[in-house]
Short mmCIF file of C-alpha atoms and ligand atoms in Angstrom, two decimals:
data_model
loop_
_atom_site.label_atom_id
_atom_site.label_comp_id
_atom_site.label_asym_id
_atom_site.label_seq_id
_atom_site.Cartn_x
_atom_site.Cartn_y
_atom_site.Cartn_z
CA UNK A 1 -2.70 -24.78 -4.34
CA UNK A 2 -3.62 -22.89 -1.20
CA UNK A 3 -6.85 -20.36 -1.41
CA UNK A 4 -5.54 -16.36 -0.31
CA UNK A 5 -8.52 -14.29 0.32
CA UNK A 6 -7.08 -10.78 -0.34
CA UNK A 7 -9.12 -8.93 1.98
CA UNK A 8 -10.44 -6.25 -0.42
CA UNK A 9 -12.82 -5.19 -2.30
CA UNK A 10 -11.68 -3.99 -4.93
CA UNK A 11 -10.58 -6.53 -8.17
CA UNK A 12 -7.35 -4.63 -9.05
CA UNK A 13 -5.46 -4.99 -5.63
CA UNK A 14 -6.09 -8.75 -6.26
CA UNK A 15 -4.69 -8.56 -9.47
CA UNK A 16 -1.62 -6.08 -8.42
CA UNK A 17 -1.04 -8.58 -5.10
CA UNK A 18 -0.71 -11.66 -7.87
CA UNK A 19 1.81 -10.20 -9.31
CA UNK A 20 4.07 -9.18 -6.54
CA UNK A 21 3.25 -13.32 -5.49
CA UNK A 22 3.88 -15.13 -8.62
CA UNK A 23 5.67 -18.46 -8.37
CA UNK A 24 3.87 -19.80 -5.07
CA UNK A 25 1.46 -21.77 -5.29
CA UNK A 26 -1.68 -19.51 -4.20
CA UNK A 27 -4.95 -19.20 -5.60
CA UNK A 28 -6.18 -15.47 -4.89
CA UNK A 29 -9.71 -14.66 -3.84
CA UNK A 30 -11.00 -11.17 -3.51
CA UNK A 31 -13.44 -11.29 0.04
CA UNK A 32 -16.53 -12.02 0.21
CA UNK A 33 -19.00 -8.81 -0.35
CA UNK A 34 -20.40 -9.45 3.27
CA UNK A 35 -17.66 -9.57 5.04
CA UNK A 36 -16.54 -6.11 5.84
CA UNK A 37 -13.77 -4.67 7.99
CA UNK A 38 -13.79 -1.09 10.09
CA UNK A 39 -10.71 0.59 9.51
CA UNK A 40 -10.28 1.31 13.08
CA UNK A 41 -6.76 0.77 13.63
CA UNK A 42 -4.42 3.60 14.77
CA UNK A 43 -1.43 2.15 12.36
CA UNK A 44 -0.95 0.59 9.03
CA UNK A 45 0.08 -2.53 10.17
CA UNK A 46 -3.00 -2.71 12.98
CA UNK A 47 -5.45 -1.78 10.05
CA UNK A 48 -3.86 -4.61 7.94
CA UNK A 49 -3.94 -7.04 10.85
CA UNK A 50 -7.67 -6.36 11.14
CA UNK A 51 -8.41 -6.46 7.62
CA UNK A 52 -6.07 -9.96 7.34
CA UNK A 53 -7.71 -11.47 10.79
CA UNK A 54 -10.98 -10.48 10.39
CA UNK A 55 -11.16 -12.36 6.62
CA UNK A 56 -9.48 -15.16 7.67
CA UNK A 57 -11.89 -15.85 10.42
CA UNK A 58 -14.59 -15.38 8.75
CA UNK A 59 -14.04 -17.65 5.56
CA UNK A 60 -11.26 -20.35 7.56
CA UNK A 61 -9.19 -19.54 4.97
CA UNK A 62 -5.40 -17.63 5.02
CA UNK A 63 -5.89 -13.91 4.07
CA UNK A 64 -4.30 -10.90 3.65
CA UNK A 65 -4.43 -7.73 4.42
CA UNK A 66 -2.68 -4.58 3.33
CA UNK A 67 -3.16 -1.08 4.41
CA UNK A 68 -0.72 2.36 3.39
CA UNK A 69 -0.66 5.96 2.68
CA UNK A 70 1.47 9.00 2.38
CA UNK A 71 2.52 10.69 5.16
CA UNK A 72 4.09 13.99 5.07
CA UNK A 73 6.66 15.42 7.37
CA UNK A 74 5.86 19.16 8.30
CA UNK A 75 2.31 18.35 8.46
CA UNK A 76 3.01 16.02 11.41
CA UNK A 77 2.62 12.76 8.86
CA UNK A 78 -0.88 13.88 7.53
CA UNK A 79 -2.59 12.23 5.51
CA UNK A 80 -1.57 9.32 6.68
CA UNK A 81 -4.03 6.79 7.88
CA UNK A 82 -6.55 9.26 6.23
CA UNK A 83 -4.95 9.56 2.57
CA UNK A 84 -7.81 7.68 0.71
CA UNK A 85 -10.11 10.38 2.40
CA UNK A 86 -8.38 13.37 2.40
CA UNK A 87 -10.33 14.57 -0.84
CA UNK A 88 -13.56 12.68 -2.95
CA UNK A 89 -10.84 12.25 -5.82
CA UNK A 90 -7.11 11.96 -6.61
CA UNK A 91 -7.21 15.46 -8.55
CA UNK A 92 -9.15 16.82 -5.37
CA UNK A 93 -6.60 14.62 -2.42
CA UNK A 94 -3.44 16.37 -4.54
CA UNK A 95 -4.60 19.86 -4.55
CA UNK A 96 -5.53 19.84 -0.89
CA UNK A 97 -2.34 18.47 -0.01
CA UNK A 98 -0.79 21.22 -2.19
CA UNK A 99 -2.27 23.80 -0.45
CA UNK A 100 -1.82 22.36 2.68
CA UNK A 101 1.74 22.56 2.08
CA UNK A 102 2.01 25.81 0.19
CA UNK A 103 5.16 27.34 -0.06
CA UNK A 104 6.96 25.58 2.76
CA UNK A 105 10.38 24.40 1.54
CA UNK A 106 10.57 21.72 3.76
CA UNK A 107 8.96 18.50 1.31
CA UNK A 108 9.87 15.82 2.98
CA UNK A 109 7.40 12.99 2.89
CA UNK A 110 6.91 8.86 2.53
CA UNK A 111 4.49 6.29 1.52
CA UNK A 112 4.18 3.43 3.80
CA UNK A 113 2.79 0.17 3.47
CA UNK A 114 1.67 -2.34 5.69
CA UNK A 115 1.10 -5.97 4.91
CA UNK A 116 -0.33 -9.24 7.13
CA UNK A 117 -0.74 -12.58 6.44
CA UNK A 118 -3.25 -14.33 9.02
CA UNK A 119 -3.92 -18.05 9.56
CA UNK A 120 -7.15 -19.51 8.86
CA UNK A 121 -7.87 -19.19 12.58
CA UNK A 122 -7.42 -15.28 12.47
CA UNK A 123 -3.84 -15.48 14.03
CA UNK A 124 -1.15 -13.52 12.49
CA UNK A 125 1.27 -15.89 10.50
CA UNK A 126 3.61 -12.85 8.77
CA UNK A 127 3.47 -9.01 8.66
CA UNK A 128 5.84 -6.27 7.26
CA UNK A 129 6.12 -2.90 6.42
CA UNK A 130 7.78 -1.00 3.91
CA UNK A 131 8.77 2.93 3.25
CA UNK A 132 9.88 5.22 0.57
CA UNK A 133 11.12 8.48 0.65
CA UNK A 134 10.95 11.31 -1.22
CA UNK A 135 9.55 14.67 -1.85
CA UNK A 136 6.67 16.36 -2.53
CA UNK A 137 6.75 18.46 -5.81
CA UNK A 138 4.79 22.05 -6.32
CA UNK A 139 3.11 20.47 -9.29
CA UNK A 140 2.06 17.01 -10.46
CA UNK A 141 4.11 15.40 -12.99
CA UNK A 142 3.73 12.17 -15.09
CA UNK A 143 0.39 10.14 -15.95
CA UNK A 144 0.94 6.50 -14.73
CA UNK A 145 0.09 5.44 -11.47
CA UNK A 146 -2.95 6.33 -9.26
CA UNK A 147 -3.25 8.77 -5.95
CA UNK A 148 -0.57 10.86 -4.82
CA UNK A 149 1.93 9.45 -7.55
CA UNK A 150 2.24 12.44 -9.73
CA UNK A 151 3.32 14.68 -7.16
CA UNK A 152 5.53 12.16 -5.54
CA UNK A 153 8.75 12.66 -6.30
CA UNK A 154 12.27 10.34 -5.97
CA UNK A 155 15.52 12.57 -6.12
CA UNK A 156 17.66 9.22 -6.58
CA UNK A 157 15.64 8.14 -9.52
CA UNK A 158 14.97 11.45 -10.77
CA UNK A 159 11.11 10.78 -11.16
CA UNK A 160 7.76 11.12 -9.62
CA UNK A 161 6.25 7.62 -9.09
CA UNK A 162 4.07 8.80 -11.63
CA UNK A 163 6.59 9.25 -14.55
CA UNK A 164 7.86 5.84 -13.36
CA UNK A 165 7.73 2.36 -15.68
CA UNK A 166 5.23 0.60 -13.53
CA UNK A 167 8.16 -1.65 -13.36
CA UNK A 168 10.66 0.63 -11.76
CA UNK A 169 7.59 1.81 -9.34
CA UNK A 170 6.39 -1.91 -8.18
CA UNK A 171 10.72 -2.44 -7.21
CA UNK A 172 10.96 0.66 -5.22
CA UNK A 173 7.68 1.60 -3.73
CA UNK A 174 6.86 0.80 -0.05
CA UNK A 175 4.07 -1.69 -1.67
CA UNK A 176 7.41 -3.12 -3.18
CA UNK A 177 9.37 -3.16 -0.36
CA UNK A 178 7.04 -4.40 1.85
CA UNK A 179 6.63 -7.67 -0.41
CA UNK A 180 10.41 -7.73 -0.81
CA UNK A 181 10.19 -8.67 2.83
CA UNK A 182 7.38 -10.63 3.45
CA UNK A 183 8.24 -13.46 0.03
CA UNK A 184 11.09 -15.32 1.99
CA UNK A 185 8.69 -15.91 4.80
CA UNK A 186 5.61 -16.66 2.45
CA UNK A 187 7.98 -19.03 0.22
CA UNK A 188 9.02 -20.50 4.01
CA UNK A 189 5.55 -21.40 4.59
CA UNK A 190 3.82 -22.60 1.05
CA UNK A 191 7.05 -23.75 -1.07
CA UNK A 192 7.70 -23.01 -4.62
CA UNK A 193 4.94 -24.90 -6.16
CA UNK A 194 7.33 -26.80 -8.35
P1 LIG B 201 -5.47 1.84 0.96
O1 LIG B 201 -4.17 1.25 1.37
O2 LIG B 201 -6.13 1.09 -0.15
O3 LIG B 201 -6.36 2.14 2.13
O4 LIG B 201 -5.17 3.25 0.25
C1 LIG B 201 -4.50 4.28 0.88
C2 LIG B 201 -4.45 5.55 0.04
O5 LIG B 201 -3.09 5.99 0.08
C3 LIG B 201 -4.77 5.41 -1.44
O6 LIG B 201 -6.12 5.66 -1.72
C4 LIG B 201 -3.91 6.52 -2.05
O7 LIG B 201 -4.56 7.75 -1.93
C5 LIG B 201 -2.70 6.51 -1.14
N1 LIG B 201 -1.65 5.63 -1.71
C6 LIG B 201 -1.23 4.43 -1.22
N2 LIG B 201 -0.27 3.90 -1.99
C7 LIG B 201 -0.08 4.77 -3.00
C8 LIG B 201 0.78 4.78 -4.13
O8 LIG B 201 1.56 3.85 -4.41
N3 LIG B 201 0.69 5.87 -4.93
C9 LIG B 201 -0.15 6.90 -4.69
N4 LIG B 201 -0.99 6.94 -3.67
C10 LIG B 201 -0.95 5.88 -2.82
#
């Protein structure tokens, strides 16, 4: 088994990144609490190069790093890099983005997400990013799912991500795509484990 530090904070990424990684043979770590990383970047995939880089460097270990948002069209792809701060909650994010938009037919919008794997010597070994479009709805709809999901909705499917099985969501979301991309590379480089 190889050690992943998932360069994060926060328990249930690790747990959501195990199970978009199942079948290779990776041990997941969540970072050590004194390692922290300045979201400084002016991308996704530069914030989750620092997050992946930094980690790995600082425990010698392979580490990755994720970073994403919701950027939406007509308001020149705001909130992007700032969606986790664009509001103290999820209930407070959605109604400023609401209001932000108003009545402005134009709903165009897409999550992104950003993903690194670095080396134990900080260099980057993989990175990809994925995207999913859809549109942003005048009111929230559904209860799974976390942040902008319940007003984030998919014509083709029909659904916001929140009325989604967290099945369905984890297949089409950018998180989803993005990992659709990077396993090949990841299986490449640490096997099957059988
Ligand atoms: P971070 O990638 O952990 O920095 O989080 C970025 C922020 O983007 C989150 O706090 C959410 O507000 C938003 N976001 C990212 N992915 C999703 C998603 O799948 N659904 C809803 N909101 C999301």
């Amino acid at each position: 088994m190889v050690r992943l530090v998932v360069a994060t904070g926060n328990p249930g990424k690790v747990t959501e990144i195990e199970e978009y990684l199942v079948g290779l043979p990776l041990e997941l770590e969540l970072k050590p609490e004194d390692v922290e990383v300045e979201e400084i970047g002016e991308t996704f995939l530069a914030n989750a190069a620092l997050k992946a880089c930094s980690v790995a460097m600082a425990t010698d270990e392979w580490a990755i790093g994720d970073d994403s948002g919701l950027e939406v069209e007509v308001l020149d792809g705001a909130p992007g890099l700032y969606s986790a701060r664009y509001g103290k909650t999820d209930a407070e994010r959605i109604e400023r983005l609401l209001f932000e938009l108003g009545d402005d037919l134009h709903r165009q919008a897409q999550f992104v997400c950003a993903l690194v794997v670095a080396r134990p010597d900080g260099t980057i070994a993989f990175q990809a990013e994925g995207v999913c479009q859809g549109e942003i709805l005048r009111t929230p709809r559904g209860s799974n799912g976390f942040g902008y999901d319940p007003i984030f909705y998919m014509p083709n499917h029909q659904m916001t991500f929140a009325e989604m099985a967290p099945e369905l969501k984890h297949r089409v979301s950018h998180r989803g795509q993005a990992f659709q991309l990077l396993l090949p590379q990841m299986h490449q480089q640490f096997g099957s484990g059988l």
